[in-house]
mmCIF file of C-alpha atoms in Angstrom:
data_model
loop_
_atom_site.group_PDB
_atom_site.id
_atom_site.type_symbol
_atom_site.label_atom_id
_atom_site.label_comp_id
_atom_site.label_asym_id
_atom_site.label_seq_id
_atom_site.Cartn_x
_atom_site.Cartn_y
_atom_site.Cartn_z
ATOM 1 C CA MET S 1 37.311 30.406 -262.715
ATOM 2 C CA PRO S 2 34.129 28.729 -261.445
ATOM 3 C CA LEU S 3 35.866 27.088 -258.441
ATOM 4 C CA HIS S 4 35.451 29.206 -255.307
ATOM 5 C CA VAL S 5 37.333 28.671 -252.062
ATOM 6 C CA PRO S 6 35.782 30.499 -249.097
ATOM 7 C CA PRO S 7 38.161 32.530 -246.952
ATOM 8 C CA ALA S 8 39.147 30.845 -243.700
ATOM 9 C CA PRO S 9 38.274 32.599 -240.447
ATOM 10 C CA ALA S 10 41.145 34.906 -239.490
ATOM 11 C CA PRO S 11 41.573 33.274 -236.044
ATOM 12 C CA ALA S 12 41.952 29.831 -237.682
ATOM 13 C CA LEU S 13 44.685 31.147 -239.970
ATOM 14 C CA ARG S 14 46.406 32.937 -237.064
ATOM 15 C CA SER S 15 46.420 29.725 -235.015
ATOM 16 C CA VAL S 16 48.186 27.857 -237.838
ATOM 17 C CA LEU S 17 50.689 30.686 -238.324
ATOM 18 C CA MET S 18 51.437 30.643 -234.590
ATOM 19 C CA ALA S 19 51.960 26.863 -234.666
ATOM 20 C CA LEU S 20 54.280 27.171 -237.677
ATOM 21 C CA GLY S 21 56.251 29.799 -235.756
ATOM 22 C CA SER S 22 56.550 27.582 -232.683
ATOM 23 C CA PRO S 23 59.658 25.372 -232.758
ATOM 24 C CA THR S 24 58.023 23.108 -230.174
ATOM 25 C CA ALA S 25 54.850 22.554 -232.221
ATOM 26 C CA VAL S 26 56.849 21.797 -235.378
ATOM 27 C CA ARG S 27 59.414 19.618 -233.597
ATOM 28 C CA GLU S 28 56.732 17.539 -231.869
ATOM 29 C CA ALA S 29 54.666 17.094 -235.038
ATOM 30 C CA ARG S 30 54.689 13.620 -236.568
ATOM 31 C CA THR S 31 55.548 15.127 -239.932
ATOM 32 C CA PRO S 32 59.169 14.510 -240.917
ATOM 33 C CA SER S 33 58.835 16.607 -244.075
ATOM 34 C CA LEU S 34 57.679 19.622 -242.049
ATOM 35 C CA ARG S 35 60.453 19.229 -239.472
ATOM 36 C CA THR S 36 63.112 19.060 -242.200
ATOM 37 C CA ALA S 37 61.664 21.784 -244.461
ATOM 38 C CA GLN S 38 64.274 24.312 -245.539
ATOM 39 C CA GLY S 39 62.928 27.845 -245.881
ATOM 40 C CA ASP S 40 59.680 29.571 -245.047
ATOM 41 C CA THR S 41 56.518 27.542 -244.662
ATOM 42 C CA THR S 42 53.136 29.051 -245.459
ATOM 43 C CA PRO S 43 49.547 27.851 -244.974
ATOM 44 C CA GLU S 44 47.588 27.850 -248.238
ATOM 45 C CA LEU S 45 44.418 26.390 -249.791
ATOM 46 C CA PRO S 46 42.183 26.682 -246.709
ATOM 47 C CA LEU S 47 39.172 24.399 -247.006
ATOM 48 C CA PRO S 48 36.281 23.972 -244.589
ATOM 49 C CA LEU S 49 36.254 20.379 -243.302
ATOM 50 C CA HIS S 50 32.786 18.936 -242.781
ATOM 51 C CA VAL S 51 31.979 15.546 -241.253
ATOM 52 C CA LEU S 52 29.173 13.306 -242.468
ATOM 53 C CA ASP S 53 27.447 12.350 -239.223
ATOM 54 C CA ARG S 54 24.720 10.223 -240.754
ATOM 55 C CA ILE S 55 22.534 9.612 -243.747
ATOM 56 C CA THR S 56 18.824 9.830 -242.964
ATOM 57 C CA PRO S 57 16.354 7.197 -244.216
ATOM 58 C CA GLU S 58 15.267 9.797 -246.787
ATOM 59 C CA GLY S 59 18.821 9.877 -248.160
ATOM 60 C CA VAL S 60 19.758 13.297 -246.761
ATOM 61 C CA ALA S 61 23.350 13.654 -245.609
ATOM 62 C CA GLU S 62 23.585 15.364 -242.224
ATOM 63 C CA THR S 63 26.901 17.131 -241.847
ATOM 64 C CA ARG S 64 28.627 19.513 -239.466
ATOM 65 C CA LEU S 65 31.620 21.805 -239.768
ATOM 66 C CA ALA S 66 34.532 20.193 -237.897
ATOM 67 C CA GLY S 67 37.350 22.576 -238.773
ATOM 68 C CA TRP S 68 39.467 24.165 -241.473
ATOM 69 C CA ARG S 69 42.350 22.418 -243.224
ATOM 70 C CA PHE S 70 45.365 24.244 -244.662
ATOM 71 C CA VAL S 71 48.049 22.858 -246.966
ATOM 72 C CA ILE S 72 51.506 23.829 -245.688
ATOM 73 C CA ARG S 73 53.870 24.739 -248.506
ATOM 74 C CA CYS S 74 57.595 25.267 -248.489
ATOM 75 C CA GLY S 75 58.730 26.885 -251.703
ATOM 76 C CA ASP S 76 56.942 25.154 -254.569
ATOM 77 C CA ARG S 77 56.009 21.927 -252.788
ATOM 78 C CA SER S 78 53.489 20.830 -250.186
ATOM 79 C CA VAL S 79 55.148 19.401 -247.082
ATOM 80 C CA ALA S 80 52.239 18.888 -244.672
ATOM 81 C CA ALA S 81 48.751 20.000 -243.737
ATOM 82 C CA ALA S 82 47.335 21.649 -240.634
ATOM 83 C CA ASP S 83 43.888 21.239 -239.126
ATOM 84 C CA THR S 84 42.116 23.704 -236.884
ATOM 85 C CA ARG S 85 39.057 23.085 -234.743
ATOM 86 C CA LEU S 86 36.395 25.201 -233.126
ATOM 87 C CA THR S 87 36.641 25.380 -229.337
ATOM 88 C CA PRO S 88 34.489 27.298 -226.823
ATOM 89 C CA ASP S 89 37.139 30.039 -227.044
ATOM 90 C CA GLY S 90 37.140 30.174 -230.849
ATOM 91 C CA TRP S 91 39.296 28.640 -233.579
ATOM 92 C CA ALA S 92 42.423 26.810 -232.410
ATOM 93 C CA PHE S 93 45.237 24.883 -234.055
ATOM 94 C CA SER S 94 44.666 21.125 -233.804
ATOM 95 C CA HIS S 95 47.576 19.272 -235.446
ATOM 96 C CA PHE S 96 49.961 18.917 -238.378
ATOM 97 C CA PHE S 97 49.955 15.797 -240.538
ATOM 98 C CA GLU S 98 51.191 14.455 -243.845
ATOM 99 C CA GLY S 99 50.200 11.610 -246.119
ATOM 100 C CA PRO S 100 48.459 10.826 -249.413
ATOM 101 C CA TYR S 101 45.398 13.022 -248.850
ATOM 102 C CA ILE S 102 47.444 16.188 -249.348
ATOM 103 C CA ALA S 103 48.528 15.431 -252.920
ATOM 104 C CA SER S 104 45.135 13.870 -253.626
ATOM 105 C CA THR S 105 43.336 17.042 -252.486
ATOM 106 C CA GLU S 106 45.538 19.200 -254.707
ATOM 107 C CA ARG S 107 44.899 16.891 -257.672
ATOM 108 C CA ALA S 108 41.130 16.963 -257.106
ATOM 109 C CA LEU S 109 41.170 20.778 -256.871
ATOM 110 C CA ARG S 110 43.041 20.994 -260.192
ATOM 111 C CA GLN S 111 40.451 18.684 -261.768
ATOM 112 C CA ALA S 112 37.602 20.752 -260.310
ATOM 113 C CA GLU S 113 38.895 23.955 -261.903
ATOM 114 C CA SER S 114 37.367 22.800 -265.193
ATOM 115 C CA THR S 115 33.816 22.491 -263.844
ATOM 116 C CA PRO S 116 31.400 24.379 -266.076
ATOM 117 C CA GLN S 117 29.250 25.877 -263.289
ATOM 118 C CA PRO S 118 30.401 27.828 -260.205
ATOM 119 C CA VAL S 119 31.000 25.594 -257.180
ATOM 120 C CA GLN S 120 32.512 25.995 -253.745
ATOM 121 C CA ALA S 121 35.318 23.679 -252.648
ATOM 122 C CA ARG S 122 34.960 21.936 -249.279
ATOM 123 C CA LEU S 123 36.162 18.699 -247.744
ATOM 124 C CA LEU S 124 33.719 16.057 -246.524
ATOM 125 C CA SER S 125 34.928 13.312 -244.201
ATOM 126 C CA VAL S 126 33.033 10.029 -243.867
ATOM 127 C CA PRO S 127 34.606 8.637 -240.673
ATOM 128 C CA GLY S 128 32.733 5.318 -240.731
ATOM 129 C CA LEU S 129 34.401 4.466 -244.046
ATOM 130 C CA TYR S 130 37.770 6.172 -243.460
ATOM 131 C CA MET S 131 36.894 8.247 -246.516
ATOM 132 C CA LEU S 132 37.640 11.839 -247.454
ATOM 133 C CA THR S 133 36.082 13.612 -250.422
ATOM 134 C CA LEU S 134 36.364 16.952 -252.128
ATOM 135 C CA TRP S 135 32.826 18.352 -251.909
ATOM 136 C CA LEU S 136 31.906 20.707 -254.740
ATOM 137 C CA HIS S 137 28.963 22.601 -253.265
ATOM 138 C CA GLY S 138 26.555 24.328 -255.635
ATOM 139 C CA ASP S 139 26.154 27.436 -253.441
ATOM 140 C CA SER S 140 29.413 29.124 -254.374
ATOM 141 C CA ASP S 141 28.515 32.278 -252.404
ATOM 142 C CA SER S 142 28.161 30.456 -249.051
ATOM 143 C CA ASP S 143 30.639 31.167 -246.272
ATOM 144 C CA GLY S 144 31.541 27.455 -246.275
ATOM 145 C CA THR S 145 30.393 26.789 -242.734
ATOM 146 C CA THR S 146 26.781 25.699 -243.219
ATOM 147 C CA GLY S 147 24.667 23.569 -245.503
ATOM 148 C CA HIS S 148 24.292 19.926 -246.357
ATOM 149 C CA PRO S 149 25.236 18.169 -249.593
ATOM 150 C CA ALA S 150 22.527 18.844 -252.154
ATOM 151 C CA PRO S 151 21.573 15.992 -254.511
ATOM 152 C CA THR S 152 23.254 17.799 -257.417
ATOM 153 C CA ASP S 153 26.454 18.651 -255.514
ATOM 154 C CA VAL S 154 29.520 16.660 -256.545
ATOM 155 C CA LEU S 155 31.763 14.508 -254.336
ATOM 156 C CA VAL S 156 35.209 13.450 -255.498
ATOM 157 C CA PRO S 157 36.635 10.615 -253.339
ATOM 158 C CA LEU S 158 40.274 11.252 -252.498
ATOM 159 C CA ALA S 159 42.962 8.571 -252.636
ATOM 160 C CA PRO S 160 43.110 6.243 -250.900
ATOM 161 C CA ALA S 161 39.394 5.577 -251.294
ATOM 162 C CA PRO S 162 37.514 2.663 -249.718
ATOM 163 C CA PRO S 163 37.410 -0.593 -251.712
ATOM 164 C CA GLY S 164 34.891 -0.448 -254.541
ATOM 165 C CA ILE S 165 34.902 3.368 -254.778
ATOM 166 C CA ALA S 166 37.158 4.906 -257.413
ATOM 167 C CA ALA S 167 39.343 7.778 -256.243
ATOM 168 C CA HIS S 168 39.212 10.999 -258.275
ATOM 169 C CA ARG S 169 35.990 10.034 -260.035
ATOM 170 C CA ALA S 170 33.354 12.729 -259.633
ATOM 171 C CA HIS S 171 29.956 11.541 -258.378
ATOM 172 C CA ARG S 172 26.750 13.467 -257.849
ATOM 173 C CA VAL S 173 25.656 13.240 -254.217
ATOM 174 C CA ASP S 174 22.444 11.461 -255.206
ATOM 175 C CA GLU S 175 24.538 8.788 -256.992
ATOM 176 C CA LEU S 176 27.224 8.276 -254.320
ATOM 177 C CA LEU S 177 25.089 8.378 -251.150
ATOM 178 C CA PRO S 178 23.199 5.184 -252.023
ATOM 179 C CA LEU S 179 26.569 3.410 -252.325
ATOM 180 C CA LEU S 180 27.704 4.726 -248.938
ATOM 181 C CA THR S 181 24.480 4.202 -247.006
ATOM 182 C CA PRO S 182 24.698 0.411 -246.505
ATOM 183 C CA ARG S 183 28.400 0.645 -245.708
ATOM 184 C CA ALA S 184 28.095 3.536 -243.251
ATOM 185 C CA LYS S 185 25.338 1.998 -241.133
ATOM 186 C CA PRO S 186 26.510 0.147 -238.049
ATOM 187 C CA ALA S 187 25.581 -3.512 -237.964
ATOM 188 C CA ALA S 188 22.444 -4.290 -235.986
ATOM 189 C CA PRO S 189 23.105 -6.170 -232.732
ATOM 190 C CA PRO S 190 22.062 -9.835 -232.793
ATOM 191 C CA LEU S 191 18.737 -10.698 -231.177
ATOM 192 C CA LEU S 192 18.882 -12.364 -227.791
ATOM 193 C CA GLY S 193 19.010 -16.121 -228.174
ATOM 194 C CA SER S 194 20.030 -15.979 -231.854
ATOM 195 C CA PRO S 195 23.446 -17.120 -233.090
ATOM 196 C CA ALA S 196 25.968 -14.292 -233.410
#
């Protein structure tokens, strides 16, 4: 199978396992399906979660690793997801959540299994557009924590995608970034004395 998923750092996985074992953490989570899950819950499908901080004038996407995301399964169904974040003391559990991105991520991963060349699965968040993509990185041997989207890498917008961008349609980075650039830039402040 040409789709590679890098192993999550052991402390990140341990922090999620500890949260799943904590009745307080589960009870206080805003995830009804996790609170009512019957049976054992397990974290699976760990993916590094990168954030697109900005797109340079040259069209290069500058990203940073923000955490690791795990799908929480109970039996044969996904009931929630868990995010971890890097703190000064190492990897720590951040929060549980549910919603459409979980099923959309699983669907995109199934679609990506048929890619002809080896790729590494990552998530790329574009906060300015409230957009999440599956990032198929060409360096399948990377540890998943470093690197920027290469022009030939593939991004698959997850549902719900921003207006005008089709969910689950694979785009090369050099095709999708030009569509995102004008949307992701903050509006310039009006000049003094000009109408707002």
